[in-house]
XYZ file of C-alpha atoms in Angstrom:
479
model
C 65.853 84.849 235.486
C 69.216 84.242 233.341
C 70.674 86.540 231.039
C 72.027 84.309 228.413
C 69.682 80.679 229.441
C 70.972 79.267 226.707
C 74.768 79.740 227.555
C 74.010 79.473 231.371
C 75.321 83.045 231.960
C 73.919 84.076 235.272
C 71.513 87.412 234.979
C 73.536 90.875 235.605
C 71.778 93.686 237.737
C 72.666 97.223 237.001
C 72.917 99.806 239.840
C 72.417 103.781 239.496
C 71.440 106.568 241.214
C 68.125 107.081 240.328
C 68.022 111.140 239.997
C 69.902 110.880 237.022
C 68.947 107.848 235.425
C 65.460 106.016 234.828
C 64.936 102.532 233.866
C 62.824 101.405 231.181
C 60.839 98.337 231.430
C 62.932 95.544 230.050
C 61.479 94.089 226.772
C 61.343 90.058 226.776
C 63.352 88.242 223.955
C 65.763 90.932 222.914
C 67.388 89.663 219.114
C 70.376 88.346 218.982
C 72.792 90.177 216.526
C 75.384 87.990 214.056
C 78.982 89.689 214.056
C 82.441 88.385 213.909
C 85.167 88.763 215.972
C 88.240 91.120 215.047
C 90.984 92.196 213.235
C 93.799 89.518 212.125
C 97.200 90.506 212.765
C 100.244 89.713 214.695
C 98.917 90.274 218.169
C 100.498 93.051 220.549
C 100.362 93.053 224.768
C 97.152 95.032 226.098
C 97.143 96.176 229.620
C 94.662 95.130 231.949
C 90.971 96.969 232.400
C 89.709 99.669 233.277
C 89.246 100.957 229.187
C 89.685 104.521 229.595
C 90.067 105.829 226.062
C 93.646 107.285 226.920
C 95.069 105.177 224.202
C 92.918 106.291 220.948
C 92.890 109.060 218.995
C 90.081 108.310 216.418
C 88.401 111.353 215.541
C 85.732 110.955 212.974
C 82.493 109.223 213.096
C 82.881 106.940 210.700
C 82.830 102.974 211.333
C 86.440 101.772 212.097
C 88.605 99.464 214.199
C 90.474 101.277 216.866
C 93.370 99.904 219.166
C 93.231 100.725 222.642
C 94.944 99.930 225.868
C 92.641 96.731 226.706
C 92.627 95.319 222.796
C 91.006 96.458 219.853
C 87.582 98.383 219.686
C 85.399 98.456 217.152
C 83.147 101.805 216.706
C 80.267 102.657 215.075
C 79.170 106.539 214.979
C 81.566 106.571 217.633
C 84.662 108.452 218.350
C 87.211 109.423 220.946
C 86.625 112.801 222.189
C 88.974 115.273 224.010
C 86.634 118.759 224.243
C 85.727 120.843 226.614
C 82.275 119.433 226.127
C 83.587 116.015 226.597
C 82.822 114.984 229.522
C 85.596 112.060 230.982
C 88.124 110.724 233.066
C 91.427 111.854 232.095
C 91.881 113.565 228.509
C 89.481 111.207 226.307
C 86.490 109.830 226.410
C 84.266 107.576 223.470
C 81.407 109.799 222.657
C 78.290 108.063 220.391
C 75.677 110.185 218.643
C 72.255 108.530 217.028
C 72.663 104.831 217.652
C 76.182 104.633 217.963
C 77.832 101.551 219.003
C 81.378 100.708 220.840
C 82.582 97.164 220.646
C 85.086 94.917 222.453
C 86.555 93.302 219.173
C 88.402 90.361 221.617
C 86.873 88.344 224.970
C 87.903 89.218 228.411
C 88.423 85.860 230.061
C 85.903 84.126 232.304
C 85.375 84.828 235.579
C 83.927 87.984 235.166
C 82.186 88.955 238.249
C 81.402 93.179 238.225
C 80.821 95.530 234.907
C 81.351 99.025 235.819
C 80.699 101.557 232.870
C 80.886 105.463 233.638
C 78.554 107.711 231.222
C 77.442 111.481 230.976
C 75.542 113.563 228.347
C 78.012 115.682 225.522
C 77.703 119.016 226.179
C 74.511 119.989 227.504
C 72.696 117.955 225.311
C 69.305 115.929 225.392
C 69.186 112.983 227.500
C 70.113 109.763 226.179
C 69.919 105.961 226.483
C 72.274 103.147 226.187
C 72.420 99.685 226.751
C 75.041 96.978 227.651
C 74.899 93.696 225.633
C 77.568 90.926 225.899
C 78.268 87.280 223.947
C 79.778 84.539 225.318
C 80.221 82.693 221.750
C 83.344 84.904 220.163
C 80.804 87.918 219.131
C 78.965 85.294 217.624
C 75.738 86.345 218.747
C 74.935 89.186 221.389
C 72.226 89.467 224.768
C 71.449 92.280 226.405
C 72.635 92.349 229.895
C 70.550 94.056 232.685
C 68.277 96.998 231.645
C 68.453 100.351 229.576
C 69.837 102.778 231.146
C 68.901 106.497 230.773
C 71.286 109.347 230.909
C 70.050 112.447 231.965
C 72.808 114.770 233.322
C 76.136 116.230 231.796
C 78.085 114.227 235.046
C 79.877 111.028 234.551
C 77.789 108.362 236.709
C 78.899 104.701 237.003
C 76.568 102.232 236.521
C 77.126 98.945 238.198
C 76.378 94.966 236.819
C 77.053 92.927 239.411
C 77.407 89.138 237.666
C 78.238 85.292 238.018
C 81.311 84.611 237.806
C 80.707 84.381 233.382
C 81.324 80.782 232.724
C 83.157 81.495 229.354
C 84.794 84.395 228.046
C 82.815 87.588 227.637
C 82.901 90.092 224.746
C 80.655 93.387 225.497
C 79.063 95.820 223.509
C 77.495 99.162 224.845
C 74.858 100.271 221.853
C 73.026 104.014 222.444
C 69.410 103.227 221.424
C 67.632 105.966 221.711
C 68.581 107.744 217.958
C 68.276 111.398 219.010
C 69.864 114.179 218.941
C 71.746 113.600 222.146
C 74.989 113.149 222.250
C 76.245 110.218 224.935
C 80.105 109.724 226.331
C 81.320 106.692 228.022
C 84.114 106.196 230.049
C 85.664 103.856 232.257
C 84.931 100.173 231.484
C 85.768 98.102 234.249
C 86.011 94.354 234.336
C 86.137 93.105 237.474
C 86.982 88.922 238.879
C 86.533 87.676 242.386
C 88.116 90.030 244.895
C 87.760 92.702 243.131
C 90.824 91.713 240.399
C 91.300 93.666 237.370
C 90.199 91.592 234.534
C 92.616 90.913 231.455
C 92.378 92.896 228.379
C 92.585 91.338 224.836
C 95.503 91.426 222.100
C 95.670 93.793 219.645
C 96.751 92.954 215.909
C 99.072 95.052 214.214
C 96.703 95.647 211.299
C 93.251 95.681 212.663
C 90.411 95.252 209.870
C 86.783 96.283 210.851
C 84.663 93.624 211.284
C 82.982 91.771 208.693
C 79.140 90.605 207.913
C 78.602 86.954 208.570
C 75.613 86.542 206.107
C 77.317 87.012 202.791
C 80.898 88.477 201.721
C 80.660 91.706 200.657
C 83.935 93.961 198.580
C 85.820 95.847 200.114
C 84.622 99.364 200.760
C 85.241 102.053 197.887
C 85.428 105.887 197.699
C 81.931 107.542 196.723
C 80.374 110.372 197.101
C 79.619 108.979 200.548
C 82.952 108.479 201.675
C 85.175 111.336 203.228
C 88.489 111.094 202.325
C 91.594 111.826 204.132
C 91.497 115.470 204.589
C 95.671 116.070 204.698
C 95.609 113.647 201.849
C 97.682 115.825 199.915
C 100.331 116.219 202.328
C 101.455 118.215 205.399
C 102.779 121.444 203.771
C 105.123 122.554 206.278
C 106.009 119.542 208.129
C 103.596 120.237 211.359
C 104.129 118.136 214.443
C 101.156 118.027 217.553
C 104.233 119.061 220.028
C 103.686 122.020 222.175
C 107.318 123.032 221.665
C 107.039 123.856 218.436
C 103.918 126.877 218.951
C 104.509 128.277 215.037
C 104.109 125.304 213.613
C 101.502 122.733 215.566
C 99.493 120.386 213.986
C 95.592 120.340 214.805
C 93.887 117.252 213.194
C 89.980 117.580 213.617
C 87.627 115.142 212.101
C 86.282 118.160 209.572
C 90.072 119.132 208.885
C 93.411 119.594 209.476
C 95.566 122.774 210.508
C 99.121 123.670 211.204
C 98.904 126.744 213.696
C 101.012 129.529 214.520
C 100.596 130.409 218.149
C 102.872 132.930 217.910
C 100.439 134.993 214.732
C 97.335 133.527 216.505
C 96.181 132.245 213.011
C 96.572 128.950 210.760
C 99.834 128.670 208.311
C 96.880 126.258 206.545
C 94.196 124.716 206.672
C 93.560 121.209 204.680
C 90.371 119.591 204.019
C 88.111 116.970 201.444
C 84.761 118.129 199.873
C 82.475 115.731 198.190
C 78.784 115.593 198.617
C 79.662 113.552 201.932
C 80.094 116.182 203.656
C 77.150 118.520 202.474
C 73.855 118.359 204.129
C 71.358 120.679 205.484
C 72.881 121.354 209.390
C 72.159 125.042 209.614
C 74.794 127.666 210.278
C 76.102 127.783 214.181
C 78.058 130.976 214.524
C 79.064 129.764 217.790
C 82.563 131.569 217.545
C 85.200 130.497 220.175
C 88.344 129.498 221.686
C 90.087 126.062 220.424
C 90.274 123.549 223.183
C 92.659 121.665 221.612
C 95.269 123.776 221.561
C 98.237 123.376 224.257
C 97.456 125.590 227.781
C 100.873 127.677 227.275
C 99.114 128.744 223.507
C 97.128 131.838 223.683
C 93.483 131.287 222.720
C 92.281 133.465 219.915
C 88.380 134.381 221.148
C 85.517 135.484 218.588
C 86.257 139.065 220.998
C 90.061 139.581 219.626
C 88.304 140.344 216.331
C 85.724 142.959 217.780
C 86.460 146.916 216.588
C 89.186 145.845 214.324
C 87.502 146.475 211.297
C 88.392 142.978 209.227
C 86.101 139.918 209.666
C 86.580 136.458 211.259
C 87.728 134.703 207.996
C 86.835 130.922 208.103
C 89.450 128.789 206.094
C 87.860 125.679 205.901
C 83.844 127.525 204.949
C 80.969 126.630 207.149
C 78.665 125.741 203.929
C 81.640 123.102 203.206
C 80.768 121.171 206.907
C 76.408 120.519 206.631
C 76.343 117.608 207.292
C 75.328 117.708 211.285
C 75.895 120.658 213.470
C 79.173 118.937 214.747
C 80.823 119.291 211.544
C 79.279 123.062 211.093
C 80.396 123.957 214.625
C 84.001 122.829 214.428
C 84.101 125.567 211.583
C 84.014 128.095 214.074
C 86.643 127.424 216.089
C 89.080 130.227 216.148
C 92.135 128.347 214.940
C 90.259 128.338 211.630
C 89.922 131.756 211.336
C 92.320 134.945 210.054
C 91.614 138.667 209.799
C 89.964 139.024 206.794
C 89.312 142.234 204.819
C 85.794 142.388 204.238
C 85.297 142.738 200.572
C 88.470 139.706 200.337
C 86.495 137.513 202.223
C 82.636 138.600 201.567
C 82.965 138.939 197.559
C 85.771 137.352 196.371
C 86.157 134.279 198.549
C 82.828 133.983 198.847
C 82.467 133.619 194.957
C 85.089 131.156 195.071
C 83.632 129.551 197.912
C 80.306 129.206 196.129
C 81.836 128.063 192.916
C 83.780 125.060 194.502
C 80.445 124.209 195.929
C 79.051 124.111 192.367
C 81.461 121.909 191.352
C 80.965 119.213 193.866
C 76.984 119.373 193.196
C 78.502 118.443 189.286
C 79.899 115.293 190.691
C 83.314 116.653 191.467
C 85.632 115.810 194.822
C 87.735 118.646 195.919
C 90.720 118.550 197.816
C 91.419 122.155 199.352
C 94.453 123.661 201.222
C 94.209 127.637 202.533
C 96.123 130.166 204.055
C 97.771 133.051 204.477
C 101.493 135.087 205.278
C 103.335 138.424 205.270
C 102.068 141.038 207.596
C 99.772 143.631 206.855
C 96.128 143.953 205.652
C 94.267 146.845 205.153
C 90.130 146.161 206.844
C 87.299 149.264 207.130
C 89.711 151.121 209.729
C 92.921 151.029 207.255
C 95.771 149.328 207.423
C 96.889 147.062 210.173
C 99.866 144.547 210.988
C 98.026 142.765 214.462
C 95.127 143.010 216.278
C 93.553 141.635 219.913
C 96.478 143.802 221.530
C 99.181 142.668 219.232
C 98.412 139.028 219.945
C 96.495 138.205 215.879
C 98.716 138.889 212.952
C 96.695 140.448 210.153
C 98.168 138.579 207.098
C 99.207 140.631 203.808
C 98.252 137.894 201.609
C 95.488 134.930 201.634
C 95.558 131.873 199.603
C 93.959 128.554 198.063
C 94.756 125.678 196.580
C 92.378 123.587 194.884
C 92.690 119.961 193.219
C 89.512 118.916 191.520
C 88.724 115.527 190.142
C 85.517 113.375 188.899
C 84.148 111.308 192.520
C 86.143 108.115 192.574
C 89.177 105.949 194.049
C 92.723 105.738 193.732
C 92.920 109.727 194.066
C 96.485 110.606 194.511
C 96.983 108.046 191.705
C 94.667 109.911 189.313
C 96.164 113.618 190.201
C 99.658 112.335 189.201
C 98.490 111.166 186.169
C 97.341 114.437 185.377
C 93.168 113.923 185.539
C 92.737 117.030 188.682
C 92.117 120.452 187.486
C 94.771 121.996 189.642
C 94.016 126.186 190.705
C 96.022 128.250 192.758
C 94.787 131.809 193.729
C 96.825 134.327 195.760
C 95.216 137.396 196.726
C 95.899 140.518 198.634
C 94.053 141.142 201.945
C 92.551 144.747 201.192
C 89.392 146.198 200.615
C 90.589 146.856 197.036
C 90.385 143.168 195.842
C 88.874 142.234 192.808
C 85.402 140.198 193.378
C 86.642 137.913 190.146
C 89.115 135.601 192.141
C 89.821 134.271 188.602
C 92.276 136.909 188.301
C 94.433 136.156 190.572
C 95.506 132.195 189.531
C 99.140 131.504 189.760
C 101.158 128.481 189.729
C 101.807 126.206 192.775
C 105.400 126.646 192.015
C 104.864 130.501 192.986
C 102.318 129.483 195.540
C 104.955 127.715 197.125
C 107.654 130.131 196.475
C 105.768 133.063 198.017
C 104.875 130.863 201.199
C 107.965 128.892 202.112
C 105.592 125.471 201.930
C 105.844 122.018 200.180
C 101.597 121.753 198.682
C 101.777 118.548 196.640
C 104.337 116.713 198.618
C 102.098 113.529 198.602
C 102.718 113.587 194.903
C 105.508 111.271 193.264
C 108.477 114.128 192.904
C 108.061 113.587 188.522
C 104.168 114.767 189.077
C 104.834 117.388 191.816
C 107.130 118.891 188.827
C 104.972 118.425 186.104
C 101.867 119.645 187.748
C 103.358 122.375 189.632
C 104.688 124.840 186.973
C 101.429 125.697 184.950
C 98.675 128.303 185.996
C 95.613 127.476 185.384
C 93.389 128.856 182.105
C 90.601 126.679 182.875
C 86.431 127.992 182.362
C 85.116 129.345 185.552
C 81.676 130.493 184.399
């Protein structure tokens, strides 16, 4: 039997140890699937395979072109994960949910003689399959190579395709089929020629475009109420840098948002995200409270216990009812670099009514862009008044705040807020039992926002709108 009998690409066998993988029965005549081959650019030295994921950072699910240390990748559902619950080689891993897809967007040059992939289950989750299809025609038109392979334990296992040598060059694709709920990471890609020779990655263009349909040309994409925007697209407000040297001021970018931490308070400066109806869905609430992973070893790690008997809640910045879309997006709320000590009534009546209202908005057709935070040092919760918590280690802030741009769904944002079309609020409040459930009362300008916090909240802004915008309060209807 060949795999590809039209190409004369001799048949790959897969090896695996069978406790932790079954093979289905292979189905006969698997489709081919039209694609084209990648981005366009001026092209850049790869390294040699293994792929290990080292080299990527994309975080989000969403269906782009990523350059790695072989060449460029397309994925699809697919991102690069660095959790705990990722499980990997190194410090990243791809991880693909429903039927994700990860795709070699250049060909590895004949002679390939041994596939090696490495793949585990995310997490503890349900078991899932993949399967390893290659073309020999540019990404022309793809075969499956060997059969399905079913992953059933949360421990990277290599499976083995053993091969010709390929006659031409090879482009591969590794597609999970299955569609569950099971989350898949894979690892390791190794090419091998004869003698056991690494095989030679691809090039990767300086300005890699996602692949394009071959049947008919299509626009390019546009915002929508489908599309999640940049979530720091208004700027980084105090300059934050992912460098473990700087602790009060390290930047965490997570595919639901973006925060610049304070190690040293154990709570978020800010905390920047998008809301459209993108990212609101019907994923219930997690309240799986815990420890960042992300952050740096040398960082202490807030838990959901340095809040217990302290009398003020765990206050999420970016909301959990603002992340619905799967439970991925509603868990990351709960990480602990997203939360602050939060007096109850601030954060159970009056941001939750502002919560809920932003929400309302959005279900009119509006986008939101949102930046929150908090500073100065003491906050009085149901046992009084406190400056820290958890032993000293959690700064109880004397002041919480939120900025919030609002604008009709559509493209060319930042353009529109300059031109003055956002409905611009900024609300300041004390953190004390004592707060007034109507957050309208407490609107200020961004100028004082910005005064009061030491930030820069617009800075994405041309300097002539950042003025403009920046001095007025708003007087807006909030009923």
């Amino acid at each position: 039997m060949r795999l590809f009998p039209l190409l004369l690409l001799p048949l790959l066998a897969c090896s695996q140890a069978p406790v932790e993988t079954t093979r289905p029965p292979l189905p006969e005549g698997p489709p081919a699937i039209p694609v084209e081959s990648g981005g366009r650019g001026v092209a850049q030295a790869s390294t040699a395979f293994p792929e290990t994921f080292e080299a990527g950072s994309k975080g989000a699910y969403t269906a782009a072109a990523e350059p790695l240390g072989t060449g460029l990748w397309y994925f699809e559902d697919a991102l690069i994960g660095s959790s705990e619950q990722d499980h990997k080689h190194g410090e990243h891993a791809a991880r693909l949910r429903g039927k994700g897809r990860v795709r070699m967007n250049f060909d590895a040059p004949a002679g390939v003689r041994t596939i090696r992939v490495s793949s585990a289950l995310y997490g503890q989750d349900a078991a899932a399959t993949w399967e390893l299809w290659g073309s020999v025609d540019g990404g022309r038109t793809f075969r499956r190579i060997g059969q399905p392979v079913r992953v059933q334990s949360p421990r990277l296992l290599s499976t083995t395709f053993q091969a010709g040598p390929t006659p031409a060059p090879l482009r591969l694709e590794i597609r999970k089929t299955d569609g569950g709920s099971g989350r898949l990471n894979i690892d390791d890609i190794a090419l091998e020629a004869a003698g056991g020779a690494a095989v030679a990655g691809g090039s990767v263009p300086s300005a890699p475009q996602p692949p394009k349909p071959t049947q008919s040309p299509t626009p390019p994409p546009r915002q929508s109420a489908n599309t999640r925007d940049d979530n720091m697209a208004l700027g980084n407000p105090s300059g934050a840098t992912a460098d473990a040297n700087n602790p009060t001021n390290y930047l965490l970018t997570k595919p639901q948002f973006t925060i610049g931490y304070n190690a040293q308070r154990g709570t978020p400066t800010w905390v920047s995200w998008h809301l459209n109806r993108a990212w609101m869905g019907a994923a219930p609430r997690q309240d799986d409270f815990r420890p960042d992973p992300a952050l740096p070893r040398q960082f202490y790690a807030v838990t959901r216990n340095s809040y217990s008997g302290s009398g003020f809640d765990k206050g999420h910045n970016c909301p959990s009812a603002d992340r619905t879309t799967d439970l991925d997006d509603n868990s990351a709320t709960f990480l602990m670099t997203n939360m602050i000590p939060q007096a109850a009534n601030n954060n159970q009546r009056t941001w939750g009514n502002l919560e809920e209202w932003t929400r309302a908005q959005v279900q009119r057709g509006q986008e939101v862009y949102v930046v929150m935070g908090c500073y100065g040092k003491g906050g009085t919760g149901l046992n009084g008044l406190k400056t820290t918590i958890d032993q000293g280690r959690v700064t109880v802030p004397a002041r919480v705040w939120k900025l919030l741009v609002l604008l009709p769904e559509g493209t060319n944002d930042l353009q529109r807020i300059a031109a003055g079309q956002a409905r611009i609020i900024a609300i300041d409040t004390p953190n004390d039992q004592t707060v007034d459930p109507d957050w309208s009362r407490y609107r200020v300008s961004v100028d004082a926002l910005e005064a009061a916090t030491g930030l820069d909240l617009l800075s994405k802004l041309p300097l002539e709108a950042q003025t403009r915008l920046q001095k007025t309060v708003d007087t807006g209807p909030v009923r």
